Amino acid sequence: MFKKLPLSEGVYIELRDGKRLLAEGIDSLLEYGDTRVTVGAGEQRIVFVGDGLEMTYLSENRIVLEGIIREVRYES
């Protein structure tokens, strides 16, 4: 079980086999589609790009994406 991280501790991202991604420490969901998902984390935006992306879990500060994850990009 993962503990809830305060935003000051940053974002934790775990990628398994390029097909399942956990992102913890986010504060908003900005964009959701089957090829691109964008989340907010403080002043940063994090973009996940892939194919057949599906959000299988969403909570206050955590998401789980499944599909083919091709790229994780941080934007300010």
PDB file of N, CA and C in Angstrom:
ATOM      1  N   MET A   1       0.845  -1.180   0.000  1.00  0.00           N
ATOM      2  CA  MET A   1       0.000   0.000   0.000  1.00  0.00           C
ATOM      3  C   MET A   1       0.890   1.244   0.000  1.00  0.00           C
ATOM      4  N   PHE A   2       0.571   2.211  -0.841  1.00  0.00           N
ATOM      5  CA  PHE A   2       1.344   3.440  -0.946  1.00  0.00           C
ATOM      6  C   PHE A   2       0.778   4.482  -0.002  1.00  0.00           C
ATOM      7  N   LYS A   3       1.647   5.249   0.632  1.00  0.00           N
ATOM      8  CA  LYS A   3       1.181   6.342   1.478  1.00  0.00           C
ATOM      9  C   LYS A   3       0.914   7.572   0.621  1.00  0.00           C
ATOM     10  N   LYS A   4       0.004   8.409   1.068  1.00  0.00           N
ATOM     11  CA  LYS A   4      -0.298   9.648   0.365  1.00  0.00           C
ATOM     12  C   LYS A   4       0.875  10.606   0.537  1.00  0.00           C
ATOM     13  N   LEU A   5       1.380  11.137  -0.571  1.00  0.00           N
ATOM     14  CA  LEU A   5       2.516  12.056  -0.534  1.00  0.00           C
ATOM     15  C   LEU A   5       2.042  13.497  -0.564  1.00  0.00           C
ATOM     16  N   PRO A   6       2.552  14.347   0.318  1.00  0.00           N
ATOM     17  CA  PRO A   6       2.279  15.771   0.175  1.00  0.00           C
ATOM     18  C   PRO A   6       2.922  16.277  -1.121  1.00  0.00           C
ATOM     19  N   LEU A   7       2.336  17.292  -1.739  1.00  0.00           N
ATOM     20  CA  LEU A   7       2.873  17.811  -2.999  1.00  0.00           C
ATOM     21  C   LEU A   7       4.322  18.250  -2.861  1.00  0.00           C
ATOM     22  N   SER A   8       4.716  18.658  -1.672  1.00  0.00           N
ATOM     23  CA  SER A   8       6.090  19.109  -1.477  1.00  0.00           C
ATOM     24  C   SER A   8       7.099  17.969  -1.674  1.00  0.00           C
ATOM     25  N   GLU A   9       6.643  16.731  -1.593  1.00  0.00           N
ATOM     26  CA  GLU A   9       7.533  15.588  -1.781  1.00  0.00           C
ATOM     27  C   GLU A   9       7.633  15.178  -3.246  1.00  0.00           C
ATOM     28  N   GLY A  10       6.910  15.832  -4.124  1.00  0.00           N
ATOM     29  CA  GLY A  10       6.994  15.530  -5.542  1.00  0.00           C
ATOM     30  C   GLY A  10       6.047  14.428  -5.981  1.00  0.00           C
ATOM     31  N   VAL A  11       6.289  13.952  -7.184  1.00  0.00           N
ATOM     32  CA  VAL A  11       5.446  12.935  -7.799  1.00  0.00           C
ATOM     33  C   VAL A  11       6.223  11.629  -7.874  1.00  0.00           C
ATOM     34  N   TYR A  12       5.549  10.552  -7.536  1.00  0.00           N
ATOM     35  CA  TYR A  12       6.120   9.210  -7.647  1.00  0.00           C
ATOM     36  C   TYR A  12       5.500   8.565  -8.873  1.00  0.00           C
ATOM     37  N   ILE A  13       6.334   8.069  -9.799  1.00  0.00           N
ATOM     38  CA  ILE A  13       5.845   7.387 -10.991  1.00  0.00           C
ATOM     39  C   ILE A  13       6.492   6.020 -11.066  1.00  0.00           C
ATOM     40  N   GLU A  14       5.660   5.017 -11.243  1.00  0.00           N
ATOM     41  CA  GLU A  14       6.141   3.643 -11.385  1.00  0.00           C
ATOM     42  C   GLU A  14       5.597   3.098 -12.699  1.00  0.00           C
ATOM     43  N   LEU A  15       6.489   2.567 -13.521  1.00  0.00           N
ATOM     44  CA  LEU A  15       6.110   2.017 -14.818  1.00  0.00           C
ATOM     45  C   LEU A  15       6.481   0.539 -14.841  1.00  0.00           C
ATOM     46  N   ARG A  16       5.519  -0.305 -15.172  1.00  0.00           N
ATOM     47  CA  ARG A  16       5.760  -1.741 -15.212  1.00  0.00           C
ATOM     48  C   ARG A  16       5.581  -2.259 -16.631  1.00  0.00           C
ATOM     49  N   ASP A  17       6.654  -2.789 -17.174  1.00  0.00           N
ATOM     50  CA  ASP A  17       6.653  -3.412 -18.500  1.00  0.00           C
ATOM     51  C   ASP A  17       6.143  -2.498 -19.604  1.00  0.00           C
ATOM     52  N   GLY A  18       6.160  -1.193 -19.396  1.00  0.00           N
ATOM     53  CA  GLY A  18       5.685  -0.256 -20.408  1.00  0.00           C
ATOM     54  C   GLY A  18       4.198  -0.350 -20.671  1.00  0.00           C
ATOM     55  N   LYS A  19       3.461  -1.073 -19.786  1.00  0.00           N
ATOM     56  CA  LYS A  19       2.029  -1.286 -20.012  1.00  0.00           C
ATOM     57  C   LYS A  19       1.140  -0.856 -18.859  1.00  0.00           C
ATOM     58  N   ARG A  20       1.731  -0.557 -17.724  1.00  0.00           N
ATOM     59  CA  ARG A  20       0.950  -0.134 -16.557  1.00  0.00           C
ATOM     60  C   ARG A  20       1.745   0.940 -15.819  1.00  0.00           C
ATOM     61  N   LEU A  21       1.091   2.054 -15.532  1.00  0.00           N
ATOM     62  CA  LEU A  21       1.760   3.189 -14.913  1.00  0.00           C
ATOM     63  C   LEU A  21       0.963   3.667 -13.713  1.00  0.00           C
ATOM     64  N   LEU A  22       1.652   3.871 -12.601  1.00  0.00           N
ATOM     65  CA  LEU A  22       1.081   4.473 -11.410  1.00  0.00           C
ATOM     66  C   LEU A  22       1.724   5.842 -11.247  1.00  0.00           C
ATOM     67  N   ALA A  23       0.922   6.875 -11.069  1.00  0.00           N
ATOM     68  CA  ALA A  23       1.419   8.217 -10.770  1.00  0.00           C
ATOM     69  C   ALA A  23       0.750   8.668  -9.484  1.00  0.00           C
ATOM     70  N   GLU A  24       1.559   8.988  -8.491  1.00  0.00           N
ATOM     71  CA  GLU A  24       1.060   9.386  -7.181  1.00  0.00           C
ATOM     72  C   GLU A  24       1.629  10.755  -6.824  1.00  0.00           C
ATOM     73  N   GLY A  25       0.806  11.609  -6.224  1.00  0.00           N
ATOM     74  CA  GLY A  25       1.229  12.955  -5.855  1.00  0.00           C
ATOM     75  C   GLY A  25       0.721  14.009  -6.822  1.00  0.00           C
ATOM     76  N   ILE A  26      -0.221  13.635  -7.686  1.00  0.00           N
ATOM     77  CA  ILE A  26      -0.792  14.593  -8.636  1.00  0.00           C
ATOM     78  C   ILE A  26      -1.925  15.361  -7.963  1.00  0.00           C
ATOM     79  N   ASP A  27      -2.268  16.519  -8.517  1.00  0.00           N
ATOM     80  CA  ASP A  27      -3.371  17.280  -7.929  1.00  0.00           C
ATOM     81  C   ASP A  27      -4.504  17.592  -8.900  1.00  0.00           C
ATOM     82  N   SER A  28      -4.336  17.260 -10.190  1.00  0.00           N
ATOM     83  CA  SER A  28      -5.433  17.494 -11.135  1.00  0.00           C
ATOM     84  C   SER A  28      -5.263  16.641 -12.392  1.00  0.00           C
ATOM     85  N   LEU A  29      -6.390  16.320 -12.991  1.00  0.00           N
ATOM     86  CA  LEU A  29      -6.419  15.644 -14.286  1.00  0.00           C
ATOM     87  C   LEU A  29      -6.770  16.705 -15.314  1.00  0.00           C
ATOM     88  N   LEU A  30      -5.861  17.002 -16.239  1.00  0.00           N
ATOM     89  CA  LEU A  30      -6.041  18.107 -17.178  1.00  0.00           C
ATOM     90  C   LEU A  30      -6.528  17.656 -18.548  1.00  0.00           C
ATOM     91  N   GLU A  31      -6.139  16.457 -18.956  1.00  0.00           N
ATOM     92  CA  GLU A  31      -6.505  15.956 -20.287  1.00  0.00           C
ATOM     93  C   GLU A  31      -6.542  14.430 -20.225  1.00  0.00           C
ATOM     94  N   TYR A  32      -7.557  13.849 -20.864  1.00  0.00           N
ATOM     95  CA  TYR A  32      -7.659  12.399 -20.869  1.00  0.00           C
ATOM     96  C   TYR A  32      -8.132  11.912 -22.235  1.00  0.00           C
ATOM     97  N   GLY A  33      -7.299  11.103 -22.874  1.00  0.00           N
ATOM     98  CA  GLY A  33      -7.650  10.493 -24.152  1.00  0.00           C
ATOM     99  C   GLY A  33      -6.926   9.174 -24.282  1.00  0.00           C
ATOM    100  N   ASP A  34      -7.205   8.441 -25.348  1.00  0.00           N
ATOM    101  CA  ASP A  34      -6.600   7.113 -25.476  1.00  0.00           C
ATOM    102  C   ASP A  34      -5.155   7.141 -25.972  1.00  0.00           C
ATOM    103  N   THR A  35      -4.650   8.323 -26.346  1.00  0.00           N
ATOM    104  CA  THR A  35      -3.241   8.432 -26.755  1.00  0.00           C
ATOM    105  C   THR A  35      -2.449   9.433 -25.910  1.00  0.00           C
ATOM    106  N   ARG A  36      -3.148  10.208 -25.063  1.00  0.00           N
ATOM    107  CA  ARG A  36      -2.460  11.246 -24.270  1.00  0.00           C
ATOM    108  C   ARG A  36      -3.258  11.528 -22.999  1.00  0.00           C
ATOM    109  N   VAL A  37      -2.541  11.532 -21.872  1.00  0.00           N
ATOM    110  CA  VAL A  37      -3.133  11.889 -20.582  1.00  0.00           C
ATOM    111  C   VAL A  37      -2.208  12.924 -19.943  1.00  0.00           C
ATOM    112  N   THR A  38      -2.788  14.027 -19.477  1.00  0.00           N
ATOM    113  CA  THR A  38      -2.006  15.087 -18.840  1.00  0.00           C
ATOM    114  C   THR A  38      -2.543  15.321 -17.442  1.00  0.00           C
ATOM    115  N   VAL A  39      -1.612  15.376 -16.473  1.00  0.00           N
ATOM    116  CA  VAL A  39      -1.981  15.647 -15.090  1.00  0.00           C
ATOM    117  C   VAL A  39      -1.199  16.847 -14.587  1.00  0.00           C
ATOM    118  N   GLY A  40      -1.720  17.480 -13.553  1.00  0.00           N
ATOM    119  CA  GLY A  40      -1.027  18.583 -12.921  1.00  0.00           C
ATOM    120  C   GLY A  40      -0.448  18.147 -11.591  1.00  0.00           C
ATOM    121  N   ALA A  41       0.710  18.705 -11.265  1.00  0.00           N
ATOM    122  CA  ALA A  41       1.372  18.453  -9.981  1.00  0.00           C
ATOM    123  C   ALA A  41       2.066  19.742  -9.573  1.00  0.00           C
ATOM    124  N   GLY A  42       1.379  20.549  -8.809  1.00  0.00           N
ATOM    125  CA  GLY A  42       1.926  21.850  -8.451  1.00  0.00           C
ATOM    126  C   GLY A  42       2.079  22.714  -9.679  1.00  0.00           C
ATOM    127  N   GLU A  43       3.281  23.224  -9.913  1.00  0.00           N
ATOM    128  CA  GLU A  43       3.551  24.084 -11.060  1.00  0.00           C
ATOM    129  C   GLU A  43       3.846  23.296 -12.334  1.00  0.00           C
ATOM    130  N   GLN A  44       3.969  21.990 -12.232  1.00  0.00           N
ATOM    131  CA  GLN A  44       4.321  21.170 -13.400  1.00  0.00           C
ATOM    132  C   GLN A  44       3.119  20.452 -13.988  1.00  0.00           C
ATOM    133  N   ARG A  45       3.253  20.154 -15.265  1.00  0.00           N
ATOM    134  CA  ARG A  45       2.321  19.274 -15.952  1.00  0.00           C
ATOM    135  C   ARG A  45       3.120  18.041 -16.359  1.00  0.00           C
ATOM    136  N   ILE A  46       2.503  16.883 -16.245  1.00  0.00           N
ATOM    137  CA  ILE A  46       3.145  15.640 -16.657  1.00  0.00           C
ATOM    138  C   ILE A  46       2.263  15.020 -17.724  1.00  0.00           C
ATOM    139  N   VAL A  47       2.878  14.723 -18.866  1.00  0.00           N
ATOM    140  CA  VAL A  47       2.154  14.199 -20.015  1.00  0.00           C
ATOM    141  C   VAL A  47       2.576  12.750 -20.235  1.00  0.00           C
ATOM    142  N   PHE A  48       1.589  11.867 -20.330  1.00  0.00           N
ATOM    143  CA  PHE A  48       1.814  10.459 -20.642  1.00  0.00           C
ATOM    144  C   PHE A  48       1.285  10.218 -22.051  1.00  0.00           C
ATOM    145  N   VAL A  49       2.134   9.688 -22.920  1.00  0.00           N
ATOM    146  CA  VAL A  49       1.763   9.463 -24.318  1.00  0.00           C
ATOM    147  C   VAL A  49       1.886   7.976 -24.617  1.00  0.00           C
ATOM    148  N   GLY A  50       0.927   7.440 -25.357  1.00  0.00           N
ATOM    149  CA  GLY A  50       0.972   6.032 -25.714  1.00  0.00           C
ATOM    150  C   GLY A  50      -0.180   5.655 -26.614  1.00  0.00           C
ATOM    151  N   ASP A  51      -0.492   4.379 -26.614  1.00  0.00           N
ATOM    152  CA  ASP A  51      -1.587   3.848 -27.433  1.00  0.00           C
ATOM    153  C   ASP A  51      -2.531   3.047 -26.551  1.00  0.00           C
ATOM    154  N   GLY A  52      -3.820   3.223 -26.783  1.00  0.00           N
ATOM    155  CA  GLY A  52      -4.824   2.470 -26.041  1.00  0.00           C
ATOM    156  C   GLY A  52      -4.793   2.753 -24.549  1.00  0.00           C
ATOM    157  N   LEU A  53      -4.491   3.998 -24.168  1.00  0.00           N
ATOM    158  CA  LEU A  53      -4.410   4.340 -22.753  1.00  0.00           C
ATOM    159  C   LEU A  53      -5.794   4.306 -22.121  1.00  0.00           C
ATOM    160  N   GLU A  54      -5.859   3.687 -20.958  1.00  0.00           N
ATOM    161  CA  GLU A  54      -7.110   3.600 -20.209  1.00  0.00           C
ATOM    162  C   GLU A  54      -6.798   3.857 -18.745  1.00  0.00           C
ATOM    163  N   MET A  55      -7.545   4.752 -18.135  1.00  0.00           N
ATOM    164  CA  MET A  55      -7.366   5.019 -16.720  1.00  0.00           C
ATOM    165  C   MET A  55      -8.164   3.975 -15.951  1.00  0.00           C
ATOM    166  N   THR A  56      -7.462   3.127 -15.218  1.00  0.00           N
ATOM    167  CA  THR A  56      -8.139   2.058 -14.484  1.00  0.00           C
ATOM    168  C   THR A  56      -8.323   2.394 -13.014  1.00  0.00           C
ATOM    169  N   TYR A  57      -7.711   3.489 -12.567  1.00  0.00           N
ATOM    170  CA  TYR A  57      -7.881   3.925 -11.183  1.00  0.00           C
ATOM    171  C   TYR A  57      -7.673   5.431 -11.117  1.00  0.00           C
ATOM    172  N   LEU A  58      -8.514   6.097 -10.343  1.00  0.00           N
ATOM    173  CA  LEU A  58      -8.400   7.542 -10.139  1.00  0.00           C
ATOM    174  C   LEU A  58      -8.816   7.854  -8.714  1.00  0.00           C
ATOM    175  N   SER A  59      -7.965   8.558  -7.987  1.00  0.00           N
ATOM    176  CA  SER A  59      -8.308   9.030  -6.649  1.00  0.00           C
ATOM    177  C   SER A  59      -7.843  10.474  -6.517  1.00  0.00           C
ATOM    178  N   GLU A  60      -7.890  10.993  -5.318  1.00  0.00           N
ATOM    179  CA  GLU A  60      -7.541  12.393  -5.071  1.00  0.00           C
ATOM    180  C   GLU A  60      -6.134  12.740  -5.539  1.00  0.00           C
ATOM    181  N   ASN A  61      -5.182  11.830  -5.391  1.00  0.00           N
ATOM    182  CA  ASN A  61      -3.803  12.164  -5.772  1.00  0.00           C
ATOM    183  C   ASN A  61      -3.095  11.053  -6.533  1.00  0.00           C
ATOM    184  N   ARG A  62      -3.837  10.126  -7.097  1.00  0.00           N
ATOM    185  CA  ARG A  62      -3.215   8.966  -7.731  1.00  0.00           C
ATOM    186  C   ARG A  62      -4.032   8.522  -8.953  1.00  0.00           C
ATOM    187  N   ILE A  63      -3.311   8.115 -10.010  1.00  0.00           N
ATOM    188  CA  ILE A  63      -3.961   7.474 -11.154  1.00  0.00           C
ATOM    189  C   ILE A  63      -3.172   6.229 -11.536  1.00  0.00           C
ATOM    190  N   VAL A  64      -3.868   5.312 -12.170  1.00  0.00           N
ATOM    191  CA  VAL A  64      -3.233   4.152 -12.788  1.00  0.00           C
ATOM    192  C   VAL A  64      -3.679   4.140 -14.238  1.00  0.00           C
ATOM    193  N   LEU A  65      -2.706   4.074 -15.148  1.00  0.00           N
ATOM    194  CA  LEU A  65      -2.979   3.989 -16.575  1.00  0.00           C
ATOM    195  C   LEU A  65      -2.527   2.627 -17.075  1.00  0.00           C
ATOM    196  N   GLU A  66      -3.294   2.065 -17.995  1.00  0.00           N
ATOM    197  CA  GLU A  66      -2.895   0.839 -18.663  1.00  0.00           C
ATOM    198  C   GLU A  66      -2.964   1.069 -20.160  1.00  0.00           C
ATOM    199  N   GLY A  67      -2.123   0.397 -20.893  1.00  0.00           N
ATOM    200  CA  GLY A  67      -1.991   0.543 -22.334  1.00  0.00           C
ATOM    201  C   GLY A  67      -0.515   0.513 -22.675  1.00  0.00           C
ATOM    202  N   ILE A  68      -0.168   0.912 -23.870  1.00  0.00           N
ATOM    203  CA  ILE A  68       1.232   0.987 -24.275  1.00  0.00           C
ATOM    204  C   ILE A  68       1.731   2.392 -23.945  1.00  0.00           C
ATOM    205  N   ILE A  69       2.596   2.501 -22.931  1.00  0.00           N
ATOM    206  CA  ILE A  69       3.138   3.792 -22.503  1.00  0.00           C
ATOM    207  C   ILE A  69       4.429   4.033 -23.283  1.00  0.00           C
ATOM    208  N   ARG A  70       4.448   5.052 -24.111  1.00  0.00           N
ATOM    209  CA  ARG A  70       5.618   5.328 -24.948  1.00  0.00           C
ATOM    210  C   ARG A  70       6.484   6.478 -24.428  1.00  0.00           C
ATOM    211  N   GLU A  71       5.859   7.404 -23.678  1.00  0.00           N
ATOM    212  CA  GLU A  71       6.602   8.605 -23.274  1.00  0.00           C
ATOM    213  C   GLU A  71       6.018   9.187 -21.998  1.00  0.00           C
ATOM    214  N   VAL A  72       6.888   9.673 -21.132  1.00  0.00           N
ATOM    215  CA  VAL A  72       6.515  10.452 -19.956  1.00  0.00           C
ATOM    216  C   VAL A  72       7.288  11.756 -20.056  1.00  0.00           C
ATOM    217  N   ARG A  73       6.564  12.878 -20.088  1.00  0.00           N
ATOM    218  CA  ARG A  73       7.207  14.171 -20.311  1.00  0.00           C
ATOM    219  C   ARG A  73       6.760  15.162 -19.237  1.00  0.00           C
ATOM    220  N   TYR A  74       7.732  15.874 -18.688  1.00  0.00           N
ATOM    221  CA  TYR A  74       7.455  16.921 -17.693  1.00  0.00           C
ATOM    222  C   TYR A  74       7.473  18.276 -18.397  1.00  0.00           C
ATOM    223  N   GLU A  75       6.467  19.102 -18.124  1.00  0.00           N
ATOM    224  CA  GLU A  75       6.398  20.443 -18.696  1.00  0.00           C
ATOM    225  C   GLU A  75       6.166  21.444 -17.567  1.00  0.00           C
ATOM    226  N   SER A  76       6.731  22.629 -17.702  1.00  0.00           N
ATOM    227  CA  SER A  76       6.531  23.675 -16.686  1.00  0.00           C
ATOM    228  C   SER A  76       5.473  24.640 -17.143  1.00  0.00           C
TER     229      SER A  76
END
